[in-house]
mmCIF file of C-alpha atoms in Angstrom:
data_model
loop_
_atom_site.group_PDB
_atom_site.id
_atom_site.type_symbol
_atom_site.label_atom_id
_atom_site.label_comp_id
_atom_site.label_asym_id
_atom_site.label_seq_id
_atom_site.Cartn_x
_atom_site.Cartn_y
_atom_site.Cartn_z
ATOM 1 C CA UNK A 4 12.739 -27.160 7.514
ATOM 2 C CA UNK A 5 11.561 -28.777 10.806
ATOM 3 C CA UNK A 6 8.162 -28.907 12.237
ATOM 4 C CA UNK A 7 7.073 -29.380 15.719
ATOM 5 C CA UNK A 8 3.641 -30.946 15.440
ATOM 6 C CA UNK A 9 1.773 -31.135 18.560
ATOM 7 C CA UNK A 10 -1.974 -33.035 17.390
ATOM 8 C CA UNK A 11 -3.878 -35.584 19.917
ATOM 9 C CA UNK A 12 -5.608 -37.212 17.265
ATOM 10 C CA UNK A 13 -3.742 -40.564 16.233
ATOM 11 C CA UNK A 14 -5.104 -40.274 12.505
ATOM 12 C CA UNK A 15 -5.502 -37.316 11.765
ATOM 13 C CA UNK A 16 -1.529 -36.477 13.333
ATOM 14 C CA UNK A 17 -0.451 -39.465 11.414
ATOM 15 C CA UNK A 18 -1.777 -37.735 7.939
ATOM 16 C CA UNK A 19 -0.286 -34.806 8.569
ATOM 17 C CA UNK A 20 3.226 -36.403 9.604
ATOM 18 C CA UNK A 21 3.058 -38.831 6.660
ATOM 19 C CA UNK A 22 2.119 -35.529 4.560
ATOM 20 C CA UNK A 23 4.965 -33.443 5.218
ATOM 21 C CA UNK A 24 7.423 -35.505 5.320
ATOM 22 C CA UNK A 25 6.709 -36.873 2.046
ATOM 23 C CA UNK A 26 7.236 -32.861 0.943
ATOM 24 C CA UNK A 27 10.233 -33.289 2.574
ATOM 25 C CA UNK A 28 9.891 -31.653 5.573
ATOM 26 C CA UNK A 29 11.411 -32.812 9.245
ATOM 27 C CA UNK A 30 8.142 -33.171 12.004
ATOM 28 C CA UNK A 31 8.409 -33.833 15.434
ATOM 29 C CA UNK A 32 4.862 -35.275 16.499
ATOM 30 C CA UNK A 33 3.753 -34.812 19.620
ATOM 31 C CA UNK A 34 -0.014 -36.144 21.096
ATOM 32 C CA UNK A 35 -0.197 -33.681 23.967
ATOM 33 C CA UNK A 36 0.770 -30.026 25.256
ATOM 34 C CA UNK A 37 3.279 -30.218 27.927
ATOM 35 C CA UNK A 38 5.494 -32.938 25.820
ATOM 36 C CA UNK A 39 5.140 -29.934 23.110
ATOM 37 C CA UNK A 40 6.290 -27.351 25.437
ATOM 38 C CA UNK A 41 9.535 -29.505 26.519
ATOM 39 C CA UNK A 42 10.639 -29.753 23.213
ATOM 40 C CA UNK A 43 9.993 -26.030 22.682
ATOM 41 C CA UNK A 44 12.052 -25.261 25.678
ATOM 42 C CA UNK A 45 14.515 -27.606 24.828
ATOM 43 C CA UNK A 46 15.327 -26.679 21.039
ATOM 44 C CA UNK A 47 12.856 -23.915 20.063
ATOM 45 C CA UNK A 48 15.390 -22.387 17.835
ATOM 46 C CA UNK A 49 15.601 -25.630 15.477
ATOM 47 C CA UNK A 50 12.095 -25.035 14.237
ATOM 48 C CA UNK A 51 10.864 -23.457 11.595
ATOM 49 C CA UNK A 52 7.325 -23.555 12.524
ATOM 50 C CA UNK A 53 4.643 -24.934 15.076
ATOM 51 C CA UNK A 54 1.406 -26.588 14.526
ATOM 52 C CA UNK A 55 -1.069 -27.157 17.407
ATOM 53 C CA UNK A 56 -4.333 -28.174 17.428
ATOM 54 C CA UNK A 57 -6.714 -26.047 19.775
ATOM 55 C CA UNK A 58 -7.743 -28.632 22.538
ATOM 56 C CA UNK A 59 -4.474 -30.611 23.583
ATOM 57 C CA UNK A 60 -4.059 -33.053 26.229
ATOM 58 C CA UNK A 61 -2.174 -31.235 29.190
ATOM 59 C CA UNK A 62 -1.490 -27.533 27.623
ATOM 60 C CA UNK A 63 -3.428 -26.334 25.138
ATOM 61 C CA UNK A 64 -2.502 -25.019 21.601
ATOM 62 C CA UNK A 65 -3.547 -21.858 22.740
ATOM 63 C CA UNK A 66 -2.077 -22.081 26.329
ATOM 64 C CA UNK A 67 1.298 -22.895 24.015
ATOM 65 C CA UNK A 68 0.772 -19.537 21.927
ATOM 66 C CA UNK A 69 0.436 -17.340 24.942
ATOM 67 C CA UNK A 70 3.543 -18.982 26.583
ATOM 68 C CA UNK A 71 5.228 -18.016 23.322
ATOM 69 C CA UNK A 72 4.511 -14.826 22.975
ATOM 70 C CA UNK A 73 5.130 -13.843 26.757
ATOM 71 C CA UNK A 74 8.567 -14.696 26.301
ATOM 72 C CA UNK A 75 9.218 -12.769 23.223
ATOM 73 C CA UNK A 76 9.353 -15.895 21.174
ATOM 74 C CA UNK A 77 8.954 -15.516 17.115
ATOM 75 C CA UNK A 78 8.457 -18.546 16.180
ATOM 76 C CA UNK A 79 5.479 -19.034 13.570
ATOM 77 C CA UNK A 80 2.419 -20.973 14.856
ATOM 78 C CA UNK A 81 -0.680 -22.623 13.124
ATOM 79 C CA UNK A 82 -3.721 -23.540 14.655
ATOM 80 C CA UNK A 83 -5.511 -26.596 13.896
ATOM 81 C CA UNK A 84 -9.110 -26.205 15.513
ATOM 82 C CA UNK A 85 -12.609 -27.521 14.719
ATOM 83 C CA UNK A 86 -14.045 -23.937 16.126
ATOM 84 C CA UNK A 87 -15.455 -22.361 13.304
ATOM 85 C CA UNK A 88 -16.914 -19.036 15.341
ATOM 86 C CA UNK A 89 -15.635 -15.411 14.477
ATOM 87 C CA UNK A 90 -14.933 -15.041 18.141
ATOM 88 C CA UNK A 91 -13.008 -18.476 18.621
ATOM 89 C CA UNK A 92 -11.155 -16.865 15.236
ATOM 90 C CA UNK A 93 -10.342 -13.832 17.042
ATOM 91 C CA UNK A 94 -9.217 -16.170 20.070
ATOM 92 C CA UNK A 95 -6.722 -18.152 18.773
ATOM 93 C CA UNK A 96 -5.166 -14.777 17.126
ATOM 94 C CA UNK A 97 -4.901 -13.219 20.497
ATOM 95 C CA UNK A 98 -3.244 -15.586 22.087
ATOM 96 C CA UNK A 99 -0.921 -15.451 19.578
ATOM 97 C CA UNK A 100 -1.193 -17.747 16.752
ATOM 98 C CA UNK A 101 -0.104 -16.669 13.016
ATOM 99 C CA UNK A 102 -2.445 -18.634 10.894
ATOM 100 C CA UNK A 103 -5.834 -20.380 12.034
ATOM 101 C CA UNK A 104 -6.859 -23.891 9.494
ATOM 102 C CA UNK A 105 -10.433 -24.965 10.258
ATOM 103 C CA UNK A 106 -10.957 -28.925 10.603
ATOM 104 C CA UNK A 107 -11.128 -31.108 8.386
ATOM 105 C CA UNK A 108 -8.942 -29.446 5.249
ATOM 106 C CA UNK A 109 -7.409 -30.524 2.598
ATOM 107 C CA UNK A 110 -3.742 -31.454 2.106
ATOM 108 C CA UNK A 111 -3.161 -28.717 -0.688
ATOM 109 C CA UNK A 112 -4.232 -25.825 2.561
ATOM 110 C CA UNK A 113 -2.249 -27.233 4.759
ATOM 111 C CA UNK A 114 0.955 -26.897 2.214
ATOM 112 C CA UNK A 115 0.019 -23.587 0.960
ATOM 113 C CA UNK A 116 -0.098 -22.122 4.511
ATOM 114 C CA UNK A 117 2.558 -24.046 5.673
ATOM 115 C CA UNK A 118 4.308 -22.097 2.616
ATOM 116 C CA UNK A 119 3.277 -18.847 3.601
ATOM 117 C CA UNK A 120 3.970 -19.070 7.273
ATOM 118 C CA UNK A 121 7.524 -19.997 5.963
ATOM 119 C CA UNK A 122 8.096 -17.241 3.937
ATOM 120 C CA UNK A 123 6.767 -15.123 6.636
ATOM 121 C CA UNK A 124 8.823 -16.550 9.122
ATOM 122 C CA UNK A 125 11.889 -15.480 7.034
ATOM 123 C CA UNK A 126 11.015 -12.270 6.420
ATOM 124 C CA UNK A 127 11.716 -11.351 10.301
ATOM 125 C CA UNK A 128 15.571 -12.369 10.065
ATOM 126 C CA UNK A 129 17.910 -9.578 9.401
ATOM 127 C CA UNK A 130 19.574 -10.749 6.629
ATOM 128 C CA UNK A 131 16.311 -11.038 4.455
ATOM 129 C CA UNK A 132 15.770 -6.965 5.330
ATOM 130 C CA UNK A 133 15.852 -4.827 2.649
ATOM 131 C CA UNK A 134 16.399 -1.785 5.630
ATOM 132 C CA UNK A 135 19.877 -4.162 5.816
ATOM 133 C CA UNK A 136 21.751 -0.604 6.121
ATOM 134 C CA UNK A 137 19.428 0.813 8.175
ATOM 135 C CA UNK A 138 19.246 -1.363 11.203
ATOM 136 C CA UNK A 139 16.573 0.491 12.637
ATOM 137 C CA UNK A 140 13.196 1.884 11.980
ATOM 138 C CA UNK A 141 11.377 5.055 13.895
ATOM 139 C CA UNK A 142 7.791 6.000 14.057
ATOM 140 C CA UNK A 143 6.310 7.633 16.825
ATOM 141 C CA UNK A 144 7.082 6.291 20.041
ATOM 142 C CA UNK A 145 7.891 3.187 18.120
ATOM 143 C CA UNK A 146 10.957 0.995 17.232
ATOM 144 C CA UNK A 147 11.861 -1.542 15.327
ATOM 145 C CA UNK A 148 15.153 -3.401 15.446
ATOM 146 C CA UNK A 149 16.227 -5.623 12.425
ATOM 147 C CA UNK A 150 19.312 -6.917 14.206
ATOM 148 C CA UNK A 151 16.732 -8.649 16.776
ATOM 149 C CA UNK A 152 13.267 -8.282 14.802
ATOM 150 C CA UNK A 153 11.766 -6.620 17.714
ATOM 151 C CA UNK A 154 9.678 -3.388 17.896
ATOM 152 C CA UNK A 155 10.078 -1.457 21.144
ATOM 153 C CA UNK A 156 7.858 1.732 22.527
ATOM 154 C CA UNK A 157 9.721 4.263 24.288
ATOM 155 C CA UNK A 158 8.512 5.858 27.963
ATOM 156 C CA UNK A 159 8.915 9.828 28.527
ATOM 157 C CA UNK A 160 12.398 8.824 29.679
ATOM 158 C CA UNK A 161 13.249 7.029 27.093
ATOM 159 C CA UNK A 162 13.000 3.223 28.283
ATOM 160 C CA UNK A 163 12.462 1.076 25.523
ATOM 161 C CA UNK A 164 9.695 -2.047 26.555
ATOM 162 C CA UNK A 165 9.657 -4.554 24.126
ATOM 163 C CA UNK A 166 6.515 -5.215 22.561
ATOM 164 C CA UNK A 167 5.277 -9.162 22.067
ATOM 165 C CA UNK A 168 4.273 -9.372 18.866
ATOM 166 C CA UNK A 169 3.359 -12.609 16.274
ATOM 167 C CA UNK A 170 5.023 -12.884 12.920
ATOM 168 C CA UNK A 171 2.197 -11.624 11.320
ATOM 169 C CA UNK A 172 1.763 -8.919 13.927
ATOM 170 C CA UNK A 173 5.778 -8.105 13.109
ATOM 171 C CA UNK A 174 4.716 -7.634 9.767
ATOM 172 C CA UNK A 175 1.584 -5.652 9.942
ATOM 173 C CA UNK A 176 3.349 -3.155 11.817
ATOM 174 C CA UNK A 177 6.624 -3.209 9.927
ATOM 175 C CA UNK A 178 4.657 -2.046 7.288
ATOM 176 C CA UNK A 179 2.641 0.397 8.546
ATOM 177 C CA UNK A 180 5.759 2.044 10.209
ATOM 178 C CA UNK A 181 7.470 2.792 6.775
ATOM 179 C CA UNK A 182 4.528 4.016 5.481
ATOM 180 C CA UNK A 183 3.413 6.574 8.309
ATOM 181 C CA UNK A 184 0.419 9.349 7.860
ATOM 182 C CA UNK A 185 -0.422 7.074 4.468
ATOM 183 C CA UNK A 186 -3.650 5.310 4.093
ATOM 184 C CA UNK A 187 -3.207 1.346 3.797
ATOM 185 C CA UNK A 188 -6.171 0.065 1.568
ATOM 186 C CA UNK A 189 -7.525 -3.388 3.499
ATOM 187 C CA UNK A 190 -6.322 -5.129 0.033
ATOM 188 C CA UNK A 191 -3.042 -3.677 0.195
ATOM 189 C CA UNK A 192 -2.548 -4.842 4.058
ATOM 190 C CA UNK A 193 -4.335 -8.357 3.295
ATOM 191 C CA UNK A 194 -1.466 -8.939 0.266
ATOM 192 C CA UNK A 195 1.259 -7.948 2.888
ATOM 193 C CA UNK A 196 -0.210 -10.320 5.449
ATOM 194 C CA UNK A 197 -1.002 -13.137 2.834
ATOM 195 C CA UNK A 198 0.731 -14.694 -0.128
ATOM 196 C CA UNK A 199 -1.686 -15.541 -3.137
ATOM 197 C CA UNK A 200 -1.682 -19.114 -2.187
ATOM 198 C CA UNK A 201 -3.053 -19.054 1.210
ATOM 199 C CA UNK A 202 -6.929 -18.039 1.048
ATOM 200 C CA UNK A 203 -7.770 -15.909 3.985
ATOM 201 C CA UNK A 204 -10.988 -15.129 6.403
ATOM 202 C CA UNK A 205 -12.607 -11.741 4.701
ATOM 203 C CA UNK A 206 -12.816 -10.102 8.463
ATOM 204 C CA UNK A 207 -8.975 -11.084 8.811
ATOM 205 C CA UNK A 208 -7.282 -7.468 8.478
ATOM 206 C CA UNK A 209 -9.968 -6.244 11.107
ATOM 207 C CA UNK A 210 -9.430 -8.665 13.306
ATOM 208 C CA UNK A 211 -5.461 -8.522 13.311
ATOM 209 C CA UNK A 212 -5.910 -4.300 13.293
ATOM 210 C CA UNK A 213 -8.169 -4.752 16.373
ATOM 211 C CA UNK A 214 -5.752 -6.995 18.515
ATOM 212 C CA UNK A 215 -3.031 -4.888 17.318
ATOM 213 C CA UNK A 216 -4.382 -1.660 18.557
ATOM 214 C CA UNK A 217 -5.163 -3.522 21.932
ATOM 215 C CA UNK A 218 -1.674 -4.566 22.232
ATOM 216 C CA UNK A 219 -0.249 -0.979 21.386
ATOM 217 C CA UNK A 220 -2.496 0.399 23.875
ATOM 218 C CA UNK A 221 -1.355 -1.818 26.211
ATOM 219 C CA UNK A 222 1.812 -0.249 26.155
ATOM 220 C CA UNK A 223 1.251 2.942 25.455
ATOM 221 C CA UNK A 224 0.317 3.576 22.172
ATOM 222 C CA UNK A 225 -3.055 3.859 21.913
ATOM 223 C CA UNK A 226 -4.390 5.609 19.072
ATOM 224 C CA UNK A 227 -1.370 5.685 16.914
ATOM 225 C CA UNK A 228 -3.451 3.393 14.058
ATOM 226 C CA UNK A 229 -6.407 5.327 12.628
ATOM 227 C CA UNK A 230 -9.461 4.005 10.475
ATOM 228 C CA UNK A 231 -10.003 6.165 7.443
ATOM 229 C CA UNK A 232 -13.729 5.307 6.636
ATOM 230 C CA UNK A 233 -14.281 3.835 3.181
ATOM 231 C CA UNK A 234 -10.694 4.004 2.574
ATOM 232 C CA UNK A 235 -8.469 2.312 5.158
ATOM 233 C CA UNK A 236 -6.128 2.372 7.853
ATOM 234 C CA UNK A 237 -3.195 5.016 8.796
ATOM 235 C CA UNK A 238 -0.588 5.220 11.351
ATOM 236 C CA UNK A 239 -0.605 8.640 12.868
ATOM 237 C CA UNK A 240 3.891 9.893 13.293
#
């Protein structure tokens, strides 16, 4: 598993290096944005995940994220930031970034994150699919394609515009599109978005409904995910 690590503070980017690799992972360390973005441009498919801290040299981590996700790119990012504001949360997910690790943390976090991003990150490739005979998945207006782990919305004519999502955006949707009409408890979406290791912000499922309903509306699909007071969330067909 390789890492592009993109971190402008000497020490704290030589922890993390020296961290990893002794849990045998590969990390590229970078101390500023635009080297990071070279190397993603260069060999973005050889990673398995990103880290970037929030204020970088040159581009910003969250500059990075947005570049990202305007070009469809998948690629699982985590946010190292010192911000500890709900809004600066929010932030960081809009732009695009999977996971958000408040400064200074502990090794163990970083691992168990870097854990759960992983096994996130797989869960987008086709062959991992349990819909493996069913390539595709309808709801609504929506689509999602396994063989490219994309979701699509469809026009009146039936042009298909890709919707930019996150990993964790992938997911959240995912799921709510093969459970349509059903109410999704918050505990029942937070165990989908999280594994047991990582330990989540409480106001994380809003947050990631909210952006997701502002990027669905963005294309189109505004209103398609309900709140069910006092029970949930539900994903009108």
């Amino acid at each position: 598993m390789r890492i592009l690590l993109a971190e402008d503070e000497p020490d704290l980017g030589a922890i993390v290096q020296r961290t990893l690799s002794r849990e045998k992972y590969l990390v590229d360390w970078v101390q500023d944005g635009t080297t990071a973005w070279n190397y993603l441009e260069d060999q973005w498919t050889e990673y398995t995940i990103a880290i970037f801290d929030w204020l970088l040299p040159g581009t910003s981590g969250l500059e990075l994220c947005q570049r990202l996700r305007r070009q469809n790119n998948p690629l699982p990012v985590l946010m190292l930031t010192a911000k500890d504001r709900t809004e600066d949360m929010v932030a960081g997910l809009d732009a695009g970034a999977d996971d958000y690790l408040m400064k200074p943390f502990i090794k163990a976090e970083l691992l168990a994150r870097l854990r759960a991003l992983q096994r996130r990150g797989r869960s987008l490739s086709p062959e991992k699919s349990p819909h493996l005979n069913h390539a595709q998945l309808e709801a609504g207006r929506l689509l999602l394609d396994y063989t490219k782990s994309i979701i699509s919305t469809a026009d009146d004519g039936g042009q298909l515009t890709v919707i930019p999502l996150t990993a964790n955006e992938f997911r959240l949707l995912e799921y709510f599109m093969q459970h349509p009409n059903q109410i999704l408890t918050r505990d029942r979406l937070l165990t989908r978005l999280w594994d047991v290791d990582a330990d989540p912000m409480s106001n994380v499922v809003a947050a990631r409904i909210r952006l997701l309903r502002r990027k669905l509306a963005d294309y189109g699909c505004e209103g398609m995910i309900e709140t069910v007071h006092g029970f949930g969330y539900r994903l009108k067909n």
